[in-house]
PDB file of C-alpha atoms in Angstrom:
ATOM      1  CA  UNK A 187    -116.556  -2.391 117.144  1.00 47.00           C
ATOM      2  CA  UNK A 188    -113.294  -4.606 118.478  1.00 48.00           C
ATOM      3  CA  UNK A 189    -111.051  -2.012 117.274  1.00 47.00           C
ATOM      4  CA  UNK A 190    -113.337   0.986 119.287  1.00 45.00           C
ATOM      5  CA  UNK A 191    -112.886  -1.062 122.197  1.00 44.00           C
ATOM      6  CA  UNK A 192    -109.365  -1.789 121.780  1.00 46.00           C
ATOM      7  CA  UNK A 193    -108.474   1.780 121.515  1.00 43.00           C
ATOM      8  CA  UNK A 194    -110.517   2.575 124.165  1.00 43.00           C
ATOM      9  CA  UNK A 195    -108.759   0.377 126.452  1.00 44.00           C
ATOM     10  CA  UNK A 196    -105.609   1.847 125.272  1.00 44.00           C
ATOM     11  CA  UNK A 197    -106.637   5.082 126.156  1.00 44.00           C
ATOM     12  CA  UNK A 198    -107.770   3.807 129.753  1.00 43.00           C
ATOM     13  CA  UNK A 199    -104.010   2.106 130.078  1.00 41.00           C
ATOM     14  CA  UNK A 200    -102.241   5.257 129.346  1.00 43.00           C
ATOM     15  CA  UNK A 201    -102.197   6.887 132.214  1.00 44.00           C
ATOM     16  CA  UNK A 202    -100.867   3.604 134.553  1.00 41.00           C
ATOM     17  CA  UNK A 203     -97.773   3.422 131.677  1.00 44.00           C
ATOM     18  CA  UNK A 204     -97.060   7.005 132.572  1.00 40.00           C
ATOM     19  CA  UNK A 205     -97.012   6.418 135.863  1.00 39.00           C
ATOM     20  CA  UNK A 206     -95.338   3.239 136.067  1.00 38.00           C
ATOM     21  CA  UNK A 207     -92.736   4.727 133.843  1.00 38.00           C
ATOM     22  CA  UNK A 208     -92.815   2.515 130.629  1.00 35.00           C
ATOM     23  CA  UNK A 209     -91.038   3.926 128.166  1.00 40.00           C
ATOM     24  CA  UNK A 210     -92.702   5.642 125.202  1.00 38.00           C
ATOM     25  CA  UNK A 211     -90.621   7.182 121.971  1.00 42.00           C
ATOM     26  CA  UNK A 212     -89.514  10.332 122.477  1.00 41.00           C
ATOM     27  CA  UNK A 213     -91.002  12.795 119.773  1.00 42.00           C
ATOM     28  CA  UNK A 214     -94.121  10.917 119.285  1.00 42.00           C
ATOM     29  CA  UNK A 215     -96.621  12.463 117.261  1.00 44.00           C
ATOM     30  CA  UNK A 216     -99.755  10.617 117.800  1.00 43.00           C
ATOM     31  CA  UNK A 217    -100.799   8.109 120.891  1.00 43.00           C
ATOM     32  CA  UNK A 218     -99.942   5.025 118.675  1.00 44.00           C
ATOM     33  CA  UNK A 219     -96.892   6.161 118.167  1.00 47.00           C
ATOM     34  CA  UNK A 220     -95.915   6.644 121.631  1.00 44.00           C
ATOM     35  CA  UNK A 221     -95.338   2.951 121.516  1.00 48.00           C
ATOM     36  CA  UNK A 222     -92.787   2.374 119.141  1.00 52.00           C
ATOM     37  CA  UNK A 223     -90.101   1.999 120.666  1.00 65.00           C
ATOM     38  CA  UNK A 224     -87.995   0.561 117.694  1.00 80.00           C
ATOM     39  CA  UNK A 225     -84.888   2.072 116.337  1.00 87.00           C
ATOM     40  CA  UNK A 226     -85.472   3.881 113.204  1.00 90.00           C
ATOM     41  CA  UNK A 227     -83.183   2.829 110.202  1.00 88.00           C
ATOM     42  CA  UNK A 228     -80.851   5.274 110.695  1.00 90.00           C
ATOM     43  CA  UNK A 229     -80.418   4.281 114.229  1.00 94.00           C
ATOM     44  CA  UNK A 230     -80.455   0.677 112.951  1.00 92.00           C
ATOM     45  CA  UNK A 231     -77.235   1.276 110.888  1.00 92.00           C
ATOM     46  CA  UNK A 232     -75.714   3.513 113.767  1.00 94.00           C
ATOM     47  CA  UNK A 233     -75.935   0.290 116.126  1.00 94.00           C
ATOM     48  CA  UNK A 234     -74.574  -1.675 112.586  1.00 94.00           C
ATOM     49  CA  UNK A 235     -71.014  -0.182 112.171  1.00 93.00           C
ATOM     50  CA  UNK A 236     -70.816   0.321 115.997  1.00 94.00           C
ATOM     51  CA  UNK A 237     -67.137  -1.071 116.039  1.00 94.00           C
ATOM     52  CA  UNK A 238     -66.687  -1.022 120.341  1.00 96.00           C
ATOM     53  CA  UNK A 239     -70.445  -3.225 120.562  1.00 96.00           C
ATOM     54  CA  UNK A 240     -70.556  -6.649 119.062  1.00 96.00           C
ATOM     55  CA  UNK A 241     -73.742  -6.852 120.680  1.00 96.00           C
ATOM     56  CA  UNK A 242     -75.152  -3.836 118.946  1.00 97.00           C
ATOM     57  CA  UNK A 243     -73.685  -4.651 115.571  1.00 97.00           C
ATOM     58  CA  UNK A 244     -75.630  -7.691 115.675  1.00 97.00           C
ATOM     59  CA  UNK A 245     -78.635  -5.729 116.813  1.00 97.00           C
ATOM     60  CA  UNK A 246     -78.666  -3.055 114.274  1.00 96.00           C
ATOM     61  CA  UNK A 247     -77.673  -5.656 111.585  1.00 96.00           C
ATOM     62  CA  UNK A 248     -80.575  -7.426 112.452  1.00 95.00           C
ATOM     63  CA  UNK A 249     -83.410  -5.239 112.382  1.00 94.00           C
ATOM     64  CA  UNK A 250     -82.303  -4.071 109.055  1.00 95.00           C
ATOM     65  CA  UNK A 251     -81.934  -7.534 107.462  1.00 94.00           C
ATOM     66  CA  UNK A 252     -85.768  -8.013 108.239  1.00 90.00           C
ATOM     67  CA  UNK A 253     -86.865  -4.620 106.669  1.00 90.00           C
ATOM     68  CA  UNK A 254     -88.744  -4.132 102.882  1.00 89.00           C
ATOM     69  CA  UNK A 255     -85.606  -1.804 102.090  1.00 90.00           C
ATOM     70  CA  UNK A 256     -82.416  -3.566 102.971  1.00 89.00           C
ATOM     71  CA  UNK A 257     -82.044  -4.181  99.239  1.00 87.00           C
ATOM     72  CA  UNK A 258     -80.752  -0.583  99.204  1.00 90.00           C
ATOM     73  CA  UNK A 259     -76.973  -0.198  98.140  1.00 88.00           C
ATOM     74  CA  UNK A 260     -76.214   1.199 101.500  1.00 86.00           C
ATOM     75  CA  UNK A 261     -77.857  -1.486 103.813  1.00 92.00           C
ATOM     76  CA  UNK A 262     -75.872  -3.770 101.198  1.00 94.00           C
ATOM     77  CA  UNK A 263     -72.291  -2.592 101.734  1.00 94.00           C
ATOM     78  CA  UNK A 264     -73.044  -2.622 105.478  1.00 95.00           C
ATOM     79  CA  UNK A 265     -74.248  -6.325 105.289  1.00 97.00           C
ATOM     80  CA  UNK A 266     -70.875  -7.192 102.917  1.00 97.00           C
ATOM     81  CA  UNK A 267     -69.236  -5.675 105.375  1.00 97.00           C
ATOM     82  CA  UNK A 268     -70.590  -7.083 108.343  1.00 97.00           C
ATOM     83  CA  UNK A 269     -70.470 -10.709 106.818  1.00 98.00           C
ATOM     84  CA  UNK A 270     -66.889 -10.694 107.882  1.00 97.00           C
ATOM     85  CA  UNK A 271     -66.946  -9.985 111.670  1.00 97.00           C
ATOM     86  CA  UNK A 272     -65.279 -11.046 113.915  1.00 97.00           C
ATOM     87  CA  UNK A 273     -68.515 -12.055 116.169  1.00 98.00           C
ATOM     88  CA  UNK A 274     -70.184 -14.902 114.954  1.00 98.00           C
ATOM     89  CA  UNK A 275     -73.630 -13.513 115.752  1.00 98.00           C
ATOM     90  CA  UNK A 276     -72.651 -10.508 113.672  1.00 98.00           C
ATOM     91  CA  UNK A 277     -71.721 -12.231 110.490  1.00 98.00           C
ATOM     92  CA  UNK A 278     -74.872 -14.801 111.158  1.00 98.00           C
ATOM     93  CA  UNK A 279     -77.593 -11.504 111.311  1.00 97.00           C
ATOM     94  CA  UNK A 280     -75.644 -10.364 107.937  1.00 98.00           C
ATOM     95  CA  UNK A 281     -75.694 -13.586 106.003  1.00 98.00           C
ATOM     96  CA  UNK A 282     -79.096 -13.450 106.758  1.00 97.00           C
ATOM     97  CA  UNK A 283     -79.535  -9.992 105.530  1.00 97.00           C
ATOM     98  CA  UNK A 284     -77.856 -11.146 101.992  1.00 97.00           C
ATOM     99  CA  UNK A 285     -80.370 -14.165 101.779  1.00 97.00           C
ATOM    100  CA  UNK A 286     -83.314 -11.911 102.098  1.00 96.00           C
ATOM    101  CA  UNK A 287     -82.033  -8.426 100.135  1.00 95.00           C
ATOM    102  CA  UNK A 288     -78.605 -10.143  98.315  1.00 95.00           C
ATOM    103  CA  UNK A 289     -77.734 -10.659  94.489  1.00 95.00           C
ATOM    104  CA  UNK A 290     -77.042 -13.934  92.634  1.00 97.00           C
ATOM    105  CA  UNK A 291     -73.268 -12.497  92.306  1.00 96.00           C
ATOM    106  CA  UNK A 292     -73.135 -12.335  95.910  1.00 97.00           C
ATOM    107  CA  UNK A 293     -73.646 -15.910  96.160  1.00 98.00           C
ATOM    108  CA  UNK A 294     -69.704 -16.705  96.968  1.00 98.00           C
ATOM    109  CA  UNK A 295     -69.735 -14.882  99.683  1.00 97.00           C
ATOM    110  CA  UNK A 296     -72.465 -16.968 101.654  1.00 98.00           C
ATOM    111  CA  UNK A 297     -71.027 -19.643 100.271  1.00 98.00           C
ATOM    112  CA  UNK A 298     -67.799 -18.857 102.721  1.00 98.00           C
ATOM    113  CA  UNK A 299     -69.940 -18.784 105.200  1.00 98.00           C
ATOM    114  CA  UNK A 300     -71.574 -22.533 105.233  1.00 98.00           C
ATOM    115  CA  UNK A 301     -67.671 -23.540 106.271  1.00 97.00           C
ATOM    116  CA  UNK A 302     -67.805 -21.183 109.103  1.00 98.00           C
ATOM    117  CA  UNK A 303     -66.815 -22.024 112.850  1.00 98.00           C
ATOM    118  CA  UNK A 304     -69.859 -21.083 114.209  1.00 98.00           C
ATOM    119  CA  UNK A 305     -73.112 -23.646 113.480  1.00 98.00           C
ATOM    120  CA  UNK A 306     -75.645 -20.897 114.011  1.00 98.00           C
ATOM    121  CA  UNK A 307     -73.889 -19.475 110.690  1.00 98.00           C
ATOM    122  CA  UNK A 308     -73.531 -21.904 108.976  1.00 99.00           C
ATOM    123  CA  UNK A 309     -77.389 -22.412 109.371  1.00 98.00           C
ATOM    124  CA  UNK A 310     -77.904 -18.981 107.850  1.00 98.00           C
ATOM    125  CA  UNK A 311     -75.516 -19.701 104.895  1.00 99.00           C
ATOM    126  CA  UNK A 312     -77.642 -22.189 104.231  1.00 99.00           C
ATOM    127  CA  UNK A 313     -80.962 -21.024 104.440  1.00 98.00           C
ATOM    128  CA  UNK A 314     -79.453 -17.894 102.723  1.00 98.00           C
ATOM    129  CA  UNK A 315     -78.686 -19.760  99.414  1.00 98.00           C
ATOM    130  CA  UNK A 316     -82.236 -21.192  99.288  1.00 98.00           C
ATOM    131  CA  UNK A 317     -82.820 -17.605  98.287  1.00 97.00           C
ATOM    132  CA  UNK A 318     -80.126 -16.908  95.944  1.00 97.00           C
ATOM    133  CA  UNK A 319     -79.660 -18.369  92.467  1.00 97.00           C
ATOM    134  CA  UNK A 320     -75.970 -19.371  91.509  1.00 97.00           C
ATOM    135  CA  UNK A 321     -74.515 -22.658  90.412  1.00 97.00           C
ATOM    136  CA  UNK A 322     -71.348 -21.786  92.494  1.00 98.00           C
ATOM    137  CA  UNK A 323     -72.910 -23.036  95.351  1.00 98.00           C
ATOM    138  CA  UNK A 324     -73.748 -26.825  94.186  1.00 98.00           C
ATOM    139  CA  UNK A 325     -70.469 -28.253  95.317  1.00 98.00           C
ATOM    140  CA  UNK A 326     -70.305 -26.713  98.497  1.00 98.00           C
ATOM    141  CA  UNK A 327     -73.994 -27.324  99.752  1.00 99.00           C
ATOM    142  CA  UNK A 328     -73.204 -31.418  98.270  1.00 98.00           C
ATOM    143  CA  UNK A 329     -70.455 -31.418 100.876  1.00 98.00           C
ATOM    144  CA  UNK A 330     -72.805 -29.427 103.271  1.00 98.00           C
ATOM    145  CA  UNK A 331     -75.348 -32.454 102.530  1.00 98.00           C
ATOM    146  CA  UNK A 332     -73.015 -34.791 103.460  1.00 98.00           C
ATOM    147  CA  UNK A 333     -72.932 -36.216 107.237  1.00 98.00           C
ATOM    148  CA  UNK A 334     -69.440 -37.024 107.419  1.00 97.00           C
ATOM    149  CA  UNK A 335     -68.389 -33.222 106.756  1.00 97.00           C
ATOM    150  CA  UNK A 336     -71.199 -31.253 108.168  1.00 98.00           C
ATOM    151  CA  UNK A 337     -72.413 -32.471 111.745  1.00 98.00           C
ATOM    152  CA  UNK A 338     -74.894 -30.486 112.144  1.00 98.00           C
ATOM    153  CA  UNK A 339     -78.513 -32.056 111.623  1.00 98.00           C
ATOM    154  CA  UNK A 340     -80.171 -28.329 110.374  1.00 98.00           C
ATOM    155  CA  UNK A 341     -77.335 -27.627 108.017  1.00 99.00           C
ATOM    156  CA  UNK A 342     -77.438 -30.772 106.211  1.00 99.00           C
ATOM    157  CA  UNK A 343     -81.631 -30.297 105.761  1.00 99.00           C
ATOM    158  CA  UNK A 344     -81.508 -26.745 104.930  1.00 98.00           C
ATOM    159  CA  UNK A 345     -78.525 -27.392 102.568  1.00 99.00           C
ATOM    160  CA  UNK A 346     -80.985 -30.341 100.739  1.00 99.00           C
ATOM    161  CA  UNK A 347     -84.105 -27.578 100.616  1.00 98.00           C
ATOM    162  CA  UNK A 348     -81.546 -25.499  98.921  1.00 98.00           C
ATOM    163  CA  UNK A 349     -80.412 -27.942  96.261  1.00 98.00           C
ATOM    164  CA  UNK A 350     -84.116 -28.132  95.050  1.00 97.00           C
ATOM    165  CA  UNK A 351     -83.382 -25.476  92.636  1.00 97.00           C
ATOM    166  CA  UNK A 352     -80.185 -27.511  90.522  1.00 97.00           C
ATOM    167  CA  UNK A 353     -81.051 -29.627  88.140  1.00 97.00           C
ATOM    168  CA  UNK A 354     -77.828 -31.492  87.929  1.00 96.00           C
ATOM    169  CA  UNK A 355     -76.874 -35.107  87.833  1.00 97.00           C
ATOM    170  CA  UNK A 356     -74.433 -34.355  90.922  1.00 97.00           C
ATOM    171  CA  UNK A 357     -77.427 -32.625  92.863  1.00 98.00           C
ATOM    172  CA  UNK A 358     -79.748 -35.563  92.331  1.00 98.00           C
ATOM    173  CA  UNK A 359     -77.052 -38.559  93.532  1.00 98.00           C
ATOM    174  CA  UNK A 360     -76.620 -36.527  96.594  1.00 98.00           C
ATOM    175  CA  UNK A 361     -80.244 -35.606  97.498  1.00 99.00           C
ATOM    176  CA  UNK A 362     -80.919 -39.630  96.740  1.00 98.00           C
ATOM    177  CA  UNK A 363     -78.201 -40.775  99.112  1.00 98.00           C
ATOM    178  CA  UNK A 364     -79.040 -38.359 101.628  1.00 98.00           C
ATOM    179  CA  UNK A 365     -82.570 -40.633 102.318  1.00 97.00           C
ATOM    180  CA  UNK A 366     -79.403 -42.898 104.384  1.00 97.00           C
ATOM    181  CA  UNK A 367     -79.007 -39.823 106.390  1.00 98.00           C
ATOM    182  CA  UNK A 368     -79.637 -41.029 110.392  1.00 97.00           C
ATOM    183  CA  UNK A 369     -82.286 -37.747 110.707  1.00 98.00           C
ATOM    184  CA  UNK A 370     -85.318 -38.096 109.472  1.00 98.00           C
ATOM    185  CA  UNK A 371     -85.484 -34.141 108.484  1.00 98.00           C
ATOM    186  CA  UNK A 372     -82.506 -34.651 106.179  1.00 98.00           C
ATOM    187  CA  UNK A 373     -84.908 -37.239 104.415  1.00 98.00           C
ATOM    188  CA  UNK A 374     -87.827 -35.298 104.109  1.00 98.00           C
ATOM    189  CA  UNK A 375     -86.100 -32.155 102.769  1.00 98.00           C
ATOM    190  CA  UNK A 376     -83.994 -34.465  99.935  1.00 98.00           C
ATOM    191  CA  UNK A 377     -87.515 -35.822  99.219  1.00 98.00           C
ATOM    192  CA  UNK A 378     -89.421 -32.544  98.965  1.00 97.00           C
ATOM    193  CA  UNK A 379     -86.275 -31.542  96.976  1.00 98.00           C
ATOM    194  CA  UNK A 380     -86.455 -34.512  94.567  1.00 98.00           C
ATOM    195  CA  UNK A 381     -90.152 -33.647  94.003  1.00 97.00           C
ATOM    196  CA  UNK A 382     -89.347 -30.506  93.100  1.00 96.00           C
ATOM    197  CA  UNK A 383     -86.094 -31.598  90.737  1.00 97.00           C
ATOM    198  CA  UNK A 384     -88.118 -34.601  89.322  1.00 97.00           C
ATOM    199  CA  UNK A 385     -91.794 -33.932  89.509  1.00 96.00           C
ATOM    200  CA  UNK A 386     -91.900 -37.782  90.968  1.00 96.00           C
ATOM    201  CA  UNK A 387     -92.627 -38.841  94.696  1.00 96.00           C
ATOM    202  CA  UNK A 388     -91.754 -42.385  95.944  1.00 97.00           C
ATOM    203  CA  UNK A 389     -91.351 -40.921  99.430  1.00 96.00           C
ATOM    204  CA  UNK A 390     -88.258 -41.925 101.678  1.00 96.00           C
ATOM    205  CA  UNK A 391     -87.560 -45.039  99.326  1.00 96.00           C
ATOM    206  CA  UNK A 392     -83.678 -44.736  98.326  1.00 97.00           C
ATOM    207  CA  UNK A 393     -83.722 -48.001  96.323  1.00 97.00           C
ATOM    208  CA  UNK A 394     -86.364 -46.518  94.210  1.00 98.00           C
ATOM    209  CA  UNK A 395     -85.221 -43.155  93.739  1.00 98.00           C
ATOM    210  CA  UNK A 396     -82.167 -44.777  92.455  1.00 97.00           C
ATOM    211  CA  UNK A 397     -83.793 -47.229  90.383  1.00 97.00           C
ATOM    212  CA  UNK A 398     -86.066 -44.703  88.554  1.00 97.00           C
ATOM    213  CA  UNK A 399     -82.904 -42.335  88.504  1.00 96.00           C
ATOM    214  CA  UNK A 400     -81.217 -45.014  86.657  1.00 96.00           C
ATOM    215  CA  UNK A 401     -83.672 -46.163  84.020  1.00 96.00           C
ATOM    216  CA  UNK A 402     -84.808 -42.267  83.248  1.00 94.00           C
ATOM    217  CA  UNK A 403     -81.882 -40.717  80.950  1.00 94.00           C
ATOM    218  CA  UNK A 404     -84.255 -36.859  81.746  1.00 96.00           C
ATOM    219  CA  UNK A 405     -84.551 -37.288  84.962  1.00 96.00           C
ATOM    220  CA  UNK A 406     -85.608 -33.274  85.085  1.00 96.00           C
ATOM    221  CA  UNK A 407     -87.697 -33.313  82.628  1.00 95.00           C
ATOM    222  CA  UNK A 408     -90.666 -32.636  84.852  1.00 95.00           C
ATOM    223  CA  UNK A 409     -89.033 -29.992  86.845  1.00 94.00           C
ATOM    224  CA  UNK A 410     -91.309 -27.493  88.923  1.00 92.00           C
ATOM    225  CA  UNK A 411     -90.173 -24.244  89.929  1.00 90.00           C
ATOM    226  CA  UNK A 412     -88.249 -23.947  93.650  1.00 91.00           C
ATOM    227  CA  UNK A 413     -90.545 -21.841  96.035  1.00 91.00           C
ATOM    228  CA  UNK A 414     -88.323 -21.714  98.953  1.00 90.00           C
ATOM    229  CA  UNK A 415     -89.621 -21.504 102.204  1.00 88.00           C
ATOM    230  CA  UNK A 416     -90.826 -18.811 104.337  1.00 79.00           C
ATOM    231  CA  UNK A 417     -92.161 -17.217 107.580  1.00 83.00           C
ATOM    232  CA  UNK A 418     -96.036 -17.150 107.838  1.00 86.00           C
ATOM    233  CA  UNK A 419     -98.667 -17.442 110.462  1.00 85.00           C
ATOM    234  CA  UNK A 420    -101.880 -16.266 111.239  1.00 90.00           C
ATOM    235  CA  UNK A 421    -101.857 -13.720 113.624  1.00 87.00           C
ATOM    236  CA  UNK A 422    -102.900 -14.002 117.253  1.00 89.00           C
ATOM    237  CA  UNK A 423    -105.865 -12.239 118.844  1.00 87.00           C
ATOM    238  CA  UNK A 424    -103.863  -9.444 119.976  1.00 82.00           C
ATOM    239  CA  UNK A 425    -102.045  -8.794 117.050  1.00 83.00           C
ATOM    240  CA  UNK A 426    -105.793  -7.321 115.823  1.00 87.00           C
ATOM    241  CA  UNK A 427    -105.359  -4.641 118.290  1.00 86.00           C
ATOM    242  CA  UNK A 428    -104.474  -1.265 116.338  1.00 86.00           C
ATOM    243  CA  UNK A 429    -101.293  -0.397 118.590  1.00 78.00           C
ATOM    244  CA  UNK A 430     -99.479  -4.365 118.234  1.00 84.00           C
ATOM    245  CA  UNK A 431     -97.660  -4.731 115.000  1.00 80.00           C
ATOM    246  CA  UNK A 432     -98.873  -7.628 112.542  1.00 81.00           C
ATOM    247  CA  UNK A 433     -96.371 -10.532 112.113  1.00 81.00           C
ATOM    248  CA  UNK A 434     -93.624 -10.270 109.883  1.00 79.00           C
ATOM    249  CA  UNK A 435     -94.799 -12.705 107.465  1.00 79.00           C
ATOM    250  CA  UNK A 436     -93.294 -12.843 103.964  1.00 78.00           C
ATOM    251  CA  UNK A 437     -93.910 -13.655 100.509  1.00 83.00           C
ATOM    252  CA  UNK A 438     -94.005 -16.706  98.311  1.00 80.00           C
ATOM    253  CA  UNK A 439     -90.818 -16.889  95.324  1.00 88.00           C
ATOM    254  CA  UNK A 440     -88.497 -18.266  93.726  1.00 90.00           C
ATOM    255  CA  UNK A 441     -85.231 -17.586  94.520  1.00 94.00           C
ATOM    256  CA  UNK A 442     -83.167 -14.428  92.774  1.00 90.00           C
ATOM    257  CA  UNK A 443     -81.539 -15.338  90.138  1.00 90.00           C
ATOM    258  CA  UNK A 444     -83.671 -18.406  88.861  1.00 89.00           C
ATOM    259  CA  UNK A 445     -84.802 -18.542  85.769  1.00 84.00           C
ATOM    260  CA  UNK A 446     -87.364 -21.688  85.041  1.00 71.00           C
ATOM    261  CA  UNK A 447     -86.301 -23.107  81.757  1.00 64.00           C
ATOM    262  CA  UNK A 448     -88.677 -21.986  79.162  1.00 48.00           C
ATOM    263  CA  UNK A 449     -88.113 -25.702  76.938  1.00 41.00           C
ATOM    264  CA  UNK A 450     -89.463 -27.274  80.371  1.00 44.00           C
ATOM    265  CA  UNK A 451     -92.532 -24.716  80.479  1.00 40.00           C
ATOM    266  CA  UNK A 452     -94.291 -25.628  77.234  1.00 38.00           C
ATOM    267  CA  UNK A 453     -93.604 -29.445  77.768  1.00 40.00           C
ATOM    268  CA  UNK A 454     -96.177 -31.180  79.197  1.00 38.00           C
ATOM    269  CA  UNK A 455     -95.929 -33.127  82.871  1.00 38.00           C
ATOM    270  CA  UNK A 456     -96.141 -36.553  83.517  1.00 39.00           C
ATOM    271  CA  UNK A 457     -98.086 -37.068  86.591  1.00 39.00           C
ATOM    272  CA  UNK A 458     -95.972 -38.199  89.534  1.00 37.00           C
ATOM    273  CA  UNK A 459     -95.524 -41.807  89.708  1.00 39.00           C
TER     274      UNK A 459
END
C-alpha cells in the first residue's frame, strides 16, 4: 500500500518537474528511469581520463570507485593511473578506488600515498590498507601511528584500525604506545586493534597492556580475524520510496589478501582477561 501511494504521488509530481524544467535522463525508458540522472560507467570513465578537468577526473573516478564492478581490469588501470595525479582530490578518489576493488600486490602503491602532501589522501591511504592484505605496509602505517611524524589526528586512528590485521611484535609496541597518543580516537582504535591482535581487553590502560605484553611470550595466540570497517545505515523513510536509491551500504570482510592462520583456528581461546 506505501509503495501504491508513493508511485502515485510520483505520477501526480510529474507534470510540475516538466514544467519547472528539472532535468530527467535523456533516453529514458520507463518513468523511474526518467530520474536517473547519473552518469553511466562509460560516461564515468570518460569524465576519469578527462586530462583538461581535474574536477571531472575526480568526479568520474569517484563514482566508479563506489561501483560492484570497479574490480574490472579496466576500471583498475584507470585507478593506477589516476593514483598519480597531479590533483590531490584525484589521486584521493583513486586510492580509494584501490582500497575497495585493489589487490594485495597493489599494496605499495597506497602505501606512497600515506606520505602524500595532501591530508585528505593520506586519510584514504589509510583507510585503503585496512582493506588490503600486505606486510609491506607495517613499517609505514607504525610511522603513520606515530604523532611526531603524522599530524593528523584521522591518519594516526585509521592507520591503528589498519594494523589490527599484523600480528607482529613491532605492530603490538606501537598500537600499546599509541594509548599516550593526546586523542582519544587514536586510543580507542589501538585498543579495538589490540583486541583484535590479542583477544584481551584492559581498555585504555598502557601500563597493563605492557605488562601483560611482557609476561605473555604468544601474545597472538588468541588472534581473531580483522573485519575492517564499513559504511552501513538503515535507510530513511524516503529511501522506501520506489524512485530514491537505497544507501550504499557495504559488506562485512576481511581484508584481501588475509589469510587467518589455520594453527590459530583449531586452538582454543582464552577468554579475554
Amino acid at each position: 500500500m506505501r509503495h501504491a501511494l508513493a508511485f502515485l504521488l510520483l505520477l501526480l509530481l510529474l507534470p510540475a518537474c516538466e514544467s519547472a524544467g528539472l532535468e530527467t535522463r535523456p533516453g529514458a525508458t520507463s518513468v523511474l528511469d526518467m530520474f536517473n540522472t547519473d552518469p553511466t560507467p562509460a560516461e564515468a570513465a570518460q569524465m576519469a581520463i578527462d586530462r583538461y578537468d581535474a574536477d571531472r577526473r575526480y568526479r568520474g573516478t569517484l563514482i566508479l570507485a563506489n561501483q560492484p564492478f570497479g574490480g574490472e581490469d579496466l576500471y583498475q588501470q584507470l585507478f593506477l593511473d589516476n593514483i598519480k595525479d597531479e590533483d590531490a582530490g584525484v589521486r584521493a578518489a583513486a586510492t580509494r578506488a584501490l582500497g575497495n576493488h585493489g589487490k594485495p600486490d597493489q599494496v605499495p602503491l597506497i602505501v606512497d600515498r600515506l606520505a602524500d602532501d595532501d591530508v585528505a589522501v593520506r586519510q584514504e591511504a589509510a583507510r585503503a590498507l585496512q582493506r588490503l592484505h600486505n606486510p609491506v605496509a607495517i613499517e609505514p602505517l607504525v610511522n603513520a601511528l606515530d604523532p611526531e611524524k603524522e599530524l593528523d589526528t584521522e591518519v594516526r586512528s585509521e592507520a591503528a584500525m589498519a594494523l589490527s590485521q599484523y600480528p607482529s611484535p613491532r605492530v603490538l609496541q606501537a598500537l600499546i604506545a599509541a594509548m599516550d597518543d593526546p586523542q582519544l580516537a587514536v586510543n580507542r582504535n589501538a585498543q579495538l586493534a589490540l583486541r583484535a591482535l590479542t583477544g584481551q581487553d584492559f581498555a585504555l590502560d598502557r601500563k597493563a597492556w605492557a605488562q601483560w605484553a611482557s609476561d605473555n611470550p604468544q601474545p597472538f595466540a588468541a588472534q581473531t580475524p580483522f573485519i575492517y570497517p564499513i559504511f552501513f545505515r538503515d535507510r530513511y523513510w524516503y529511501e522506501y520510496l520506489p524512485f530514491i536509491p537505497r544507501p550504499p551500504n557495504e559488506s562485512a570482510s576481511s581484508p584481501a589478501g588475509f589469510t587467518y592462520p589455520t594453527e590459530l583456528a583449531s586452538t582454543p581461546r582464552p577468554a579475554p582477561k
